[in-house]
């Protein structure tokens, strides 16, 4: 059930509009301001939304799409208007990786699966999963984003990802400007949101060398009850230099994030019961069973350090590009189980050693759970025949959780469970492009290699909550380290492709292959160690681009895509990896593009056959969480998917001041078979859960003189919430609005001043965003933010 609320007032929005109405300065033209980067980049390449002239479908974000999001918003949100793409985040400002999802052509990135490639300036992001992965928003600050190139389906053969079954998202950073400039930006928004951003452009440091350095800090709360304490600190720098004919580019970023999560709601009935609450609580009750739903105990902590150095050069007719990169991730995921785990046999009626700080047990198995203890620390059991009166969360509990089933002097106990994630990876890329001729025909030969070596570490420890009756503060010395393991992974990808210009068409043929070696090292029990190869066959690709009239071309492409088995599949000690095969997909694109002054359009038909789909089965269920499971869930090959559809988009400069962008996507994704297919619950032929058959976008952007404004509206059709297609999330429509002004020389020393109001979900649509099996996350409500940015 969806709800549109036009009546909720926004004091911030009203104040900002009043402020804008009283600001007068006619020195600047908005068109000029939009064409120039605040950092005074000397030249900015025009980004065409419709895409490049290649043999596969592709699109890119432009400045208008960035304007539709506030400066606090995750860089992921800027992609949402492109055809075939659906981005859902439980938080308006993207401050919750737990509830984030990306969908393209039936392929998805969420807690359950990672089937879409993601790169940063063309470099692999190191997977997009929750436990040990990092999406692009961990590498790039919103103000440092240049654009996002989306290659749907067949994609570029050189894409550095072994998750790119359904295409690749390449997030690119801005280049240094040629003039010395300081950029200061401040953002304030609803739900206690604020951000300060600073970037210094050095200008020319030495001959042909330019750089920028930026830093930002931001914080916000959740939109439900403002209990969350979300923070993010980000530092980045980039340098470009031309030395002896070689172009060098270096980039470094550090991101430190703390996010308090949103919880999924189970089914449409729970959503309809209260579409503004995800069943997490804002107050600590002192009853551990209820406090397992305490929002500040559901947390994601991540630190990411990333850097690369790239060199580009030309030697005669040959272009060479190479880079090396390094990435270090540290993080933690938190939950608050409503018991202590009994890991030491202390004897009958003896005090429990788990209550004593410093008694850490490494490994071993659970002997049971402790719910309440005596003041002396002895185990208590619930009174015989007592029936629990607790009804929240998860429908209620047994008597062992209810304090009413114990004597008045019973002491509640609980745990603060930490799952620690670490990843260190190093890699290099090298590409060669040779421009030559075969007879009178131009020929381009490309070849390249990608190598990456990483080790992901994961361990879980349990901490005693010091006084579960009063707060969630915990003993920093764990009483139990449940497991500790690492996963070394080596990836080698190499490709070759040739493109020949026949005059009437350009045709290409290529091949690539992945060699992936994975290990699991159990640091407590070597009998659980694993060593697996997850290599691909030779993956073929082919395509053509043929001009058929002035500005009009047809294109087509075929690609065999591959996703290696991920190390997370090995997390369960009882995992039978012999039953898991790498995922594969065959993608075909056929389309037409038209480009003329003031108008661009494209239309693409695609068909996809996806085999060996790996599905994650979560331990988080509607009746509670299995906190003791040594993995977040399990993985199985769950059959295949067939998809076909149409993607259409058009961009029209209607007047000197008004531009219009529209896109439409029809996608039909069906299960071809499933591990859970049976006569009583058939899955074959059903629509893939979480995929919308219809999506449409229309965006109006206006810029005249010092003023600019825009309104973008997206329609997302119904989506099934299970493979059986018995539960459906309703369609929804979300609109984003922005308005502002861009001024020049407003005061001595101030080169430009940009004031912009952004309102996301303008009409306060209530809807389910990310959808997973039998559950979904509630979409964020109307949220206003104002940004003031000045350059000096």
mmCIF file of C-alpha atoms in Angstrom, residues 79-430:
data_model
loop_
_atom_site.group_PDB
_atom_site.id
_atom_site.type_symbol
_atom_site.label_atom_id
_atom_site.label_comp_id
_atom_site.label_asym_id
_atom_site.label_seq_id
_atom_site.Cartn_x
_atom_site.Cartn_y
_atom_site.Cartn_z
ATOM 1 C CA UNK A 79 22.755 7.067 -11.419
ATOM 2 C CA UNK A 80 19.108 6.364 -10.671
ATOM 3 C CA UNK A 81 17.577 8.205 -13.652
ATOM 4 C CA UNK A 82 19.509 6.322 -16.321
ATOM 5 C CA UNK A 83 17.569 3.691 -18.291
ATOM 6 C CA UNK A 84 17.584 0.204 -16.827
ATOM 7 C CA UNK A 85 19.030 1.344 -13.496
ATOM 8 C CA UNK A 86 17.281 1.264 -10.102
ATOM 9 C CA UNK A 87 19.032 2.540 -6.974
ATOM 10 C CA UNK A 88 17.394 2.102 -3.570
ATOM 11 C CA UNK A 89 18.826 3.319 -0.269
ATOM 12 C CA UNK A 90 16.980 3.172 3.051
ATOM 13 C CA UNK A 91 18.463 6.527 4.006
ATOM 14 C CA UNK A 92 17.990 9.731 2.004
ATOM 15 C CA UNK A 93 21.678 10.560 2.360
ATOM 16 C CA UNK A 94 22.878 7.011 1.650
ATOM 17 C CA UNK A 95 23.987 6.510 5.256
ATOM 18 C CA UNK A 96 23.133 2.802 5.380
ATOM 19 C CA UNK A 97 24.954 0.228 3.284
ATOM 20 C CA UNK A 98 22.798 -2.488 4.883
ATOM 21 C CA UNK A 99 19.657 -1.329 3.011
ATOM 22 C CA UNK A 100 21.299 -0.297 -0.281
ATOM 23 C CA UNK A 101 20.595 -2.062 -3.571
ATOM 24 C CA UNK A 102 21.355 -1.602 -7.270
ATOM 25 C CA UNK A 103 19.405 -3.290 -10.047
ATOM 26 C CA UNK A 104 20.190 -3.373 -13.775
ATOM 27 C CA UNK A 105 18.330 -5.616 -16.221
ATOM 28 C CA UNK A 106 17.397 -8.107 -13.519
ATOM 29 C CA UNK A 107 20.924 -8.250 -12.093
ATOM 30 C CA UNK A 108 21.317 -6.963 -8.564
ATOM 31 C CA UNK A 109 23.691 -5.798 -5.861
ATOM 32 C CA UNK A 110 22.318 -6.124 -2.327
ATOM 33 C CA UNK A 111 22.902 -8.175 0.810
ATOM 34 C CA UNK A 112 22.020 -11.347 -1.076
ATOM 35 C CA UNK A 113 23.918 -11.030 -4.358
ATOM 36 C CA UNK A 114 26.548 -9.040 -6.243
ATOM 37 C CA UNK A 115 26.059 -9.280 -10.004
ATOM 38 C CA UNK A 116 27.035 -5.805 -11.268
ATOM 39 C CA UNK A 117 30.612 -4.588 -11.637
ATOM 40 C CA UNK A 118 31.779 -1.369 -10.021
ATOM 41 C CA UNK A 119 34.998 0.551 -10.674
ATOM 42 C CA UNK A 120 36.573 3.823 -9.509
ATOM 43 C CA UNK A 121 38.413 5.676 -12.278
ATOM 44 C CA UNK A 122 38.432 2.308 -14.055
ATOM 45 C CA UNK A 123 39.986 0.423 -11.120
ATOM 46 C CA UNK A 124 38.252 -2.498 -9.416
ATOM 47 C CA UNK A 125 36.412 -1.603 -6.203
ATOM 48 C CA UNK A 126 37.179 -4.904 -4.443
ATOM 49 C CA UNK A 127 33.633 -6.323 -4.490
ATOM 50 C CA UNK A 128 30.385 -4.656 -3.439
ATOM 51 C CA UNK A 129 29.204 -7.014 -0.711
ATOM 52 C CA UNK A 130 28.438 -5.872 2.816
ATOM 53 C CA UNK A 131 31.033 -7.991 4.639
ATOM 54 C CA UNK A 132 34.390 -6.897 3.296
ATOM 55 C CA UNK A 133 33.298 -5.051 0.168
ATOM 56 C CA UNK A 134 33.144 -1.331 -0.597
ATOM 57 C CA UNK A 135 30.822 0.455 -2.989
ATOM 58 C CA UNK A 136 31.860 3.635 -4.780
ATOM 59 C CA UNK A 137 30.549 5.921 -2.023
ATOM 60 C CA UNK A 138 33.414 4.688 0.194
ATOM 61 C CA UNK A 139 35.964 6.009 -2.321
ATOM 62 C CA UNK A 140 34.489 9.251 -3.665
ATOM 63 C CA UNK A 141 32.981 12.293 -1.996
ATOM 64 C CA UNK A 142 29.903 13.637 -3.755
ATOM 65 C CA UNK A 143 31.553 16.989 -4.559
ATOM 66 C CA UNK A 144 34.513 15.134 -6.082
ATOM 67 C CA UNK A 145 32.402 13.083 -8.468
ATOM 68 C CA UNK A 146 32.801 13.954 -12.126
ATOM 69 C CA UNK A 147 30.385 11.467 -13.693
ATOM 70 C CA UNK A 148 29.258 7.850 -13.715
ATOM 71 C CA UNK A 149 29.564 5.796 -16.877
ATOM 72 C CA UNK A 150 27.087 2.926 -17.018
ATOM 73 C CA UNK A 151 27.781 0.073 -19.420
ATOM 74 C CA UNK A 152 24.731 -2.145 -19.338
ATOM 75 C CA UNK A 153 24.792 -5.770 -20.359
ATOM 76 C CA UNK A 154 27.638 -6.603 -22.717
ATOM 77 C CA UNK A 155 29.837 -3.775 -21.368
ATOM 78 C CA UNK A 156 33.463 -3.052 -22.226
ATOM 79 C CA UNK A 157 35.743 -6.066 -22.510
ATOM 80 C CA UNK A 158 38.360 -4.250 -20.402
ATOM 81 C CA UNK A 159 36.074 -3.799 -17.349
ATOM 82 C CA UNK A 160 38.007 -4.644 -14.180
ATOM 83 C CA UNK A 161 35.480 -6.684 -12.275
ATOM 84 C CA UNK A 162 34.606 -10.311 -11.819
ATOM 85 C CA UNK A 163 31.098 -9.341 -10.717
ATOM 86 C CA UNK A 164 30.094 -7.731 -14.043
ATOM 87 C CA UNK A 165 27.401 -10.187 -15.086
ATOM 88 C CA UNK A 166 24.989 -7.359 -15.847
ATOM 89 C CA UNK A 167 27.312 -4.502 -16.734
ATOM 90 C CA UNK A 168 29.625 -2.072 -14.996
ATOM 91 C CA UNK A 169 29.290 1.255 -13.178
ATOM 92 C CA UNK A 170 32.467 3.339 -13.524
ATOM 93 C CA UNK A 171 32.590 6.274 -11.088
ATOM 94 C CA UNK A 172 35.090 8.941 -12.151
ATOM 95 C CA UNK A 173 36.668 11.717 -10.085
ATOM 96 C CA UNK A 174 37.114 15.344 -11.104
ATOM 97 C CA UNK A 175 40.491 16.444 -12.473
ATOM 98 C CA UNK A 176 42.525 19.288 -10.928
ATOM 99 C CA UNK A 177 41.823 22.775 -12.227
ATOM 100 C CA UNK A 178 44.441 25.074 -13.730
ATOM 101 C CA UNK A 179 43.888 28.024 -11.381
ATOM 102 C CA UNK A 180 44.541 28.220 -7.660
ATOM 103 C CA UNK A 181 41.151 28.134 -5.934
ATOM 104 C CA UNK A 182 39.634 27.352 -2.577
ATOM 105 C CA UNK A 183 36.141 25.796 -2.508
ATOM 106 C CA UNK A 184 34.112 25.839 0.704
ATOM 107 C CA UNK A 185 30.739 24.137 0.911
ATOM 108 C CA UNK A 186 28.230 23.818 3.739
ATOM 109 C CA UNK A 187 25.073 21.694 3.745
ATOM 110 C CA UNK A 188 22.239 21.500 6.257
ATOM 111 C CA UNK A 189 19.258 19.217 6.008
ATOM 112 C CA UNK A 190 16.440 17.561 7.822
ATOM 113 C CA UNK A 191 17.031 14.707 10.274
ATOM 114 C CA UNK A 192 19.965 16.497 11.900
ATOM 115 C CA UNK A 193 21.963 16.450 8.665
ATOM 116 C CA UNK A 194 24.981 18.689 8.175
ATOM 117 C CA UNK A 195 28.182 18.604 6.152
ATOM 118 C CA UNK A 196 31.226 20.807 5.719
ATOM 119 C CA UNK A 197 33.405 20.318 2.649
ATOM 120 C CA UNK A 198 36.667 22.037 1.697
ATOM 121 C CA UNK A 199 38.728 21.627 -1.471
ATOM 122 C CA UNK A 200 41.944 23.426 -2.355
ATOM 123 C CA UNK A 201 42.994 23.563 -6.008
ATOM 124 C CA UNK A 202 46.726 24.240 -6.210
ATOM 125 C CA UNK A 203 46.868 25.521 -9.758
ATOM 126 C CA UNK A 204 50.186 24.767 -11.462
ATOM 127 C CA UNK A 205 52.543 23.477 -8.763
ATOM 128 C CA UNK A 206 55.474 22.951 -11.134
ATOM 129 C CA UNK A 207 55.556 22.660 -14.897
ATOM 130 C CA UNK A 208 52.440 20.817 -16.102
ATOM 131 C CA UNK A 209 51.583 19.583 -12.613
ATOM 132 C CA UNK A 210 48.227 20.294 -10.976
ATOM 133 C CA UNK A 211 46.523 18.964 -7.872
ATOM 134 C CA UNK A 212 43.622 19.281 -5.483
ATOM 135 C CA UNK A 213 43.104 18.143 -1.921
ATOM 136 C CA UNK A 214 39.728 17.913 -0.164
ATOM 137 C CA UNK A 215 38.277 17.013 3.184
ATOM 138 C CA UNK A 216 34.769 16.801 4.546
ATOM 139 C CA UNK A 217 32.856 15.830 7.661
ATOM 140 C CA UNK A 218 29.164 15.062 7.865
ATOM 141 C CA UNK A 219 26.596 13.671 10.248
ATOM 142 C CA UNK A 220 22.927 12.803 10.213
ATOM 143 C CA UNK A 221 20.339 10.709 12.005
ATOM 144 C CA UNK A 222 17.714 8.234 10.865
ATOM 145 C CA UNK A 223 14.486 9.604 9.436
ATOM 146 C CA UNK A 224 12.190 7.504 11.624
ATOM 147 C CA UNK A 225 12.888 8.636 15.185
ATOM 148 C CA UNK A 226 16.266 10.448 14.990
ATOM 149 C CA UNK A 227 18.020 7.923 17.217
ATOM 150 C CA UNK A 228 20.861 6.997 14.852
ATOM 151 C CA UNK A 229 24.254 8.660 15.046
ATOM 152 C CA UNK A 230 25.606 8.524 11.495
ATOM 153 C CA UNK A 231 28.993 10.142 10.849
ATOM 154 C CA UNK A 232 31.403 10.268 7.939
ATOM 155 C CA UNK A 233 34.850 11.842 7.556
ATOM 156 C CA UNK A 234 36.418 11.853 4.112
ATOM 157 C CA UNK A 235 39.805 12.962 2.795
ATOM 158 C CA UNK A 236 40.935 12.845 -0.833
ATOM 159 C CA UNK A 237 43.588 14.250 -3.145
ATOM 160 C CA UNK A 238 44.394 14.007 -6.829
ATOM 161 C CA UNK A 239 47.394 15.098 -8.880
ATOM 162 C CA UNK A 240 48.079 15.128 -12.611
ATOM 163 C CA UNK A 241 51.468 15.732 -14.195
ATOM 164 C CA UNK A 242 52.990 15.608 -17.655
ATOM 165 C CA UNK A 243 56.618 14.468 -17.479
ATOM 166 C CA UNK A 244 58.655 13.662 -20.607
ATOM 167 C CA UNK A 245 55.550 12.883 -22.617
ATOM 168 C CA UNK A 246 54.024 10.646 -19.934
ATOM 169 C CA UNK A 247 50.763 11.641 -18.240
ATOM 170 C CA UNK A 248 50.782 10.678 -14.570
ATOM 171 C CA UNK A 249 47.649 10.621 -12.420
ATOM 172 C CA UNK A 250 47.607 9.892 -8.711
ATOM 173 C CA UNK A 251 44.617 9.624 -6.398
ATOM 174 C CA UNK A 252 44.246 8.904 -2.694
ATOM 175 C CA UNK A 253 41.166 8.742 -0.476
ATOM 176 C CA UNK A 254 40.403 7.915 3.130
ATOM 177 C CA UNK A 255 36.863 7.362 4.366
ATOM 178 C CA UNK A 256 35.762 6.738 7.973
ATOM 179 C CA UNK A 257 32.062 5.936 8.337
ATOM 180 C CA UNK A 258 29.737 4.965 11.171
ATOM 181 C CA UNK A 259 26.194 4.059 10.145
ATOM 182 C CA UNK A 260 23.319 2.924 12.351
ATOM 183 C CA UNK A 261 21.193 0.636 10.241
ATOM 184 C CA UNK A 262 17.603 0.337 9.182
ATOM 185 C CA UNK A 263 15.903 -3.058 9.485
ATOM 186 C CA UNK A 264 13.925 -4.781 6.781
ATOM 187 C CA UNK A 265 10.179 -5.161 7.300
ATOM 188 C CA UNK A 266 8.737 -8.583 6.652
ATOM 189 C CA UNK A 267 6.062 -8.606 4.007
ATOM 190 C CA UNK A 268 3.516 -6.064 2.885
ATOM 191 C CA UNK A 269 1.339 -6.576 5.962
ATOM 192 C CA UNK A 270 4.032 -5.299 8.323
ATOM 193 C CA UNK A 271 4.713 -2.386 5.980
ATOM 194 C CA UNK A 272 1.033 -1.468 5.777
ATOM 195 C CA UNK A 273 0.672 -1.698 9.546
ATOM 196 C CA UNK A 274 3.095 1.209 9.915
ATOM 197 C CA UNK A 275 4.900 2.420 6.769
ATOM 198 C CA UNK A 276 7.002 4.841 8.820
ATOM 199 C CA UNK A 277 8.665 2.336 11.179
ATOM 200 C CA UNK A 278 11.092 -0.526 10.577
ATOM 201 C CA UNK A 279 10.627 -2.142 14.018
ATOM 202 C CA UNK A 280 13.882 -0.801 15.472
ATOM 203 C CA UNK A 281 13.643 1.171 18.713
ATOM 204 C CA UNK A 282 15.124 4.431 19.938
ATOM 205 C CA UNK A 283 15.141 3.799 23.701
ATOM 206 C CA UNK A 284 16.947 1.207 25.805
ATOM 207 C CA UNK A 285 14.346 -0.676 27.898
ATOM 208 C CA UNK A 286 16.579 -2.863 30.059
ATOM 209 C CA UNK A 287 14.843 -6.002 28.750
ATOM 210 C CA UNK A 288 17.427 -7.740 26.507
ATOM 211 C CA UNK A 289 14.849 -9.455 24.311
ATOM 212 C CA UNK A 290 13.354 -6.084 23.346
ATOM 213 C CA UNK A 291 16.717 -4.322 23.242
ATOM 214 C CA UNK A 292 17.975 -6.613 20.461
ATOM 215 C CA UNK A 293 16.028 -4.166 18.267
ATOM 216 C CA UNK A 294 17.796 -1.076 19.658
ATOM 217 C CA UNK A 295 18.827 0.947 16.594
ATOM 218 C CA UNK A 296 22.180 2.128 17.892
ATOM 219 C CA UNK A 297 23.121 -1.501 18.402
ATOM 220 C CA UNK A 298 22.638 -2.199 14.663
ATOM 221 C CA UNK A 299 25.723 -0.558 13.220
ATOM 222 C CA UNK A 300 28.093 -0.571 10.275
ATOM 223 C CA UNK A 301 31.589 0.824 10.865
ATOM 224 C CA UNK A 302 34.040 1.092 7.960
ATOM 225 C CA UNK A 303 37.428 2.656 7.259
ATOM 226 C CA UNK A 304 38.684 2.595 3.669
ATOM 227 C CA UNK A 305 42.059 3.793 2.415
ATOM 228 C CA UNK A 306 42.547 3.687 -1.354
ATOM 229 C CA UNK A 307 45.231 5.002 -3.679
ATOM 230 C CA UNK A 308 46.480 4.515 -7.218
ATOM 231 C CA UNK A 309 49.155 5.844 -9.538
ATOM 232 C CA UNK A 310 48.574 5.727 -13.275
ATOM 233 C CA UNK A 311 50.782 6.465 -16.276
ATOM 234 C CA UNK A 312 49.577 7.041 -19.850
ATOM 235 C CA UNK A 313 51.866 7.402 -22.842
ATOM 236 C CA UNK A 314 51.930 7.114 -26.602
ATOM 237 C CA UNK A 315 54.739 5.503 -28.580
ATOM 238 C CA UNK A 316 54.132 6.029 -32.248
ATOM 239 C CA UNK A 317 50.810 4.407 -33.096
ATOM 240 C CA UNK A 318 50.579 2.658 -29.743
ATOM 241 C CA UNK A 319 48.886 4.008 -26.601
ATOM 242 C CA UNK A 320 49.948 2.442 -23.317
ATOM 243 C CA UNK A 321 48.222 2.841 -19.957
ATOM 244 C CA UNK A 322 49.225 1.228 -16.676
ATOM 245 C CA UNK A 323 48.467 1.693 -13.010
ATOM 246 C CA UNK A 324 49.134 0.182 -9.623
ATOM 247 C CA UNK A 325 46.715 0.462 -6.701
ATOM 248 C CA UNK A 326 46.358 -0.338 -3.020
ATOM 249 C CA UNK A 327 43.275 -0.642 -0.834
ATOM 250 C CA UNK A 328 42.940 -1.278 2.885
ATOM 251 C CA UNK A 329 39.573 -1.826 4.552
ATOM 252 C CA UNK A 330 38.781 -2.190 8.242
ATOM 253 C CA UNK A 331 35.278 -2.511 9.551
ATOM 254 C CA UNK A 332 32.756 -3.952 11.919
ATOM 255 C CA UNK A 333 29.116 -5.002 11.951
ATOM 256 C CA UNK A 334 27.218 -4.886 15.257
ATOM 257 C CA UNK A 335 24.209 -6.607 16.749
ATOM 258 C CA UNK A 336 22.947 -6.959 20.351
ATOM 259 C CA UNK A 337 21.910 -10.588 21.028
ATOM 260 C CA UNK A 338 19.556 -10.912 24.027
ATOM 261 C CA UNK A 339 21.729 -13.379 25.947
ATOM 262 C CA UNK A 340 25.270 -14.310 26.886
ATOM 263 C CA UNK A 341 26.685 -17.403 25.218
ATOM 264 C CA UNK A 342 27.735 -20.070 27.720
ATOM 265 C CA UNK A 343 31.167 -21.118 26.419
ATOM 266 C CA UNK A 344 32.760 -22.461 29.613
ATOM 267 C CA UNK A 345 31.489 -25.297 31.775
ATOM 268 C CA UNK A 346 31.821 -23.661 35.180
ATOM 269 C CA UNK A 347 29.997 -26.406 37.077
ATOM 270 C CA UNK A 348 26.514 -26.689 38.538
ATOM 271 C CA UNK A 349 25.327 -23.619 40.475
ATOM 272 C CA UNK A 350 28.698 -21.926 40.067
ATOM 273 C CA UNK A 351 29.122 -18.284 38.959
ATOM 274 C CA UNK A 352 29.523 -17.942 35.213
ATOM 275 C CA UNK A 353 33.015 -16.964 34.114
ATOM 276 C CA UNK A 354 31.573 -15.154 31.057
ATOM 277 C CA UNK A 355 30.548 -12.394 33.458
ATOM 278 C CA UNK A 356 34.145 -11.721 34.537
ATOM 279 C CA UNK A 357 36.147 -9.318 32.394
ATOM 280 C CA UNK A 358 39.300 -10.812 30.906
ATOM 281 C CA UNK A 359 38.128 -14.440 30.684
ATOM 282 C CA UNK A 360 38.319 -14.684 26.899
ATOM 283 C CA UNK A 361 37.652 -18.035 25.233
ATOM 284 C CA UNK A 362 38.973 -18.578 21.705
ATOM 285 C CA UNK A 363 36.950 -20.881 19.495
ATOM 286 C CA UNK A 364 34.888 -23.763 20.728
ATOM 287 C CA UNK A 365 31.135 -24.198 20.636
ATOM 288 C CA UNK A 366 28.168 -22.821 22.504
ATOM 289 C CA UNK A 367 27.064 -24.808 25.549
ATOM 290 C CA UNK A 368 23.845 -22.837 25.792
ATOM 291 C CA UNK A 369 22.629 -19.328 26.527
ATOM 292 C CA UNK A 370 22.394 -17.249 29.700
ATOM 293 C CA UNK A 371 19.337 -14.990 29.890
ATOM 294 C CA UNK A 372 19.202 -14.001 33.552
ATOM 295 C CA UNK A 373 21.643 -14.631 36.408
ATOM 296 C CA UNK A 374 21.618 -14.222 40.161
ATOM 297 C CA UNK A 375 23.452 -11.285 41.781
ATOM 298 C CA UNK A 376 26.307 -13.777 42.347
ATOM 299 C CA UNK A 377 26.419 -14.639 38.642
ATOM 300 C CA UNK A 378 24.749 -18.055 38.779
ATOM 301 C CA UNK A 379 22.515 -19.268 35.967
ATOM 302 C CA UNK A 380 18.787 -18.815 36.519
ATOM 303 C CA UNK A 381 15.961 -20.593 34.741
ATOM 304 C CA UNK A 382 12.433 -19.346 34.165
ATOM 305 C CA UNK A 383 9.703 -20.426 36.551
ATOM 306 C CA UNK A 384 7.881 -23.590 35.510
ATOM 307 C CA UNK A 385 4.619 -22.896 33.720
ATOM 308 C CA UNK A 386 5.328 -19.214 33.177
ATOM 309 C CA UNK A 387 4.089 -17.802 29.873
ATOM 310 C CA UNK A 388 5.908 -14.817 28.436
ATOM 311 C CA UNK A 389 3.990 -11.592 27.997
ATOM 312 C CA UNK A 390 6.588 -10.143 25.611
ATOM 313 C CA UNK A 391 5.138 -9.616 22.139
ATOM 314 C CA UNK A 392 7.889 -7.489 20.561
ATOM 315 C CA UNK A 393 10.007 -7.962 18.486
ATOM 316 C CA UNK A 394 9.535 -10.878 16.090
ATOM 317 C CA UNK A 395 6.128 -11.752 17.457
ATOM 318 C CA UNK A 396 7.211 -12.385 21.036
ATOM 319 C CA UNK A 397 9.429 -14.699 23.037
ATOM 320 C CA UNK A 398 9.610 -17.731 25.251
ATOM 321 C CA UNK A 399 9.545 -17.560 29.042
ATOM 322 C CA UNK A 400 13.350 -17.625 29.300
ATOM 323 C CA UNK A 401 13.480 -14.054 27.881
ATOM 324 C CA UNK A 402 10.789 -12.498 30.080
ATOM 325 C CA UNK A 403 11.906 -10.879 33.384
ATOM 326 C CA UNK A 404 8.421 -11.512 34.747
ATOM 327 C CA UNK A 405 9.241 -15.238 34.758
ATOM 328 C CA UNK A 406 12.102 -14.748 37.263
ATOM 329 C CA UNK A 407 12.478 -13.488 40.823
ATOM 330 C CA UNK A 408 12.758 -9.742 41.340
ATOM 331 C CA UNK A 409 16.505 -9.963 42.042
ATOM 332 C CA UNK A 410 17.256 -11.632 38.702
ATOM 333 C CA UNK A 411 19.868 -9.757 36.658
ATOM 334 C CA UNK A 412 19.342 -9.494 32.865
ATOM 335 C CA UNK A 413 22.396 -10.193 30.706
ATOM 336 C CA UNK A 414 23.112 -9.571 27.046
ATOM 337 C CA UNK A 415 25.859 -9.418 24.463
ATOM 338 C CA UNK A 416 27.257 -6.886 22.038
ATOM 339 C CA UNK A 417 28.299 -8.986 19.033
ATOM 340 C CA UNK A 418 30.986 -7.648 16.686
ATOM 341 C CA UNK A 419 31.839 -9.125 13.304
ATOM 342 C CA UNK A 420 35.187 -7.638 12.243
ATOM 343 C CA UNK A 421 36.088 -7.226 8.574
ATOM 344 C CA UNK A 422 39.510 -6.501 7.139
ATOM 345 C CA UNK A 423 40.731 -6.527 3.576
ATOM 346 C CA UNK A 424 44.057 -5.595 2.063
ATOM 347 C CA UNK A 425 44.487 -5.723 -1.680
ATOM 348 C CA UNK A 426 47.102 -4.669 -4.174
ATOM 349 C CA UNK A 427 46.874 -4.847 -7.933
ATOM 350 C CA UNK A 428 47.938 -3.510 -11.281
ATOM 351 C CA UNK A 429 46.377 -2.923 -14.692
ATOM 352 C CA UNK A 430 48.019 -2.560 -18.069
#
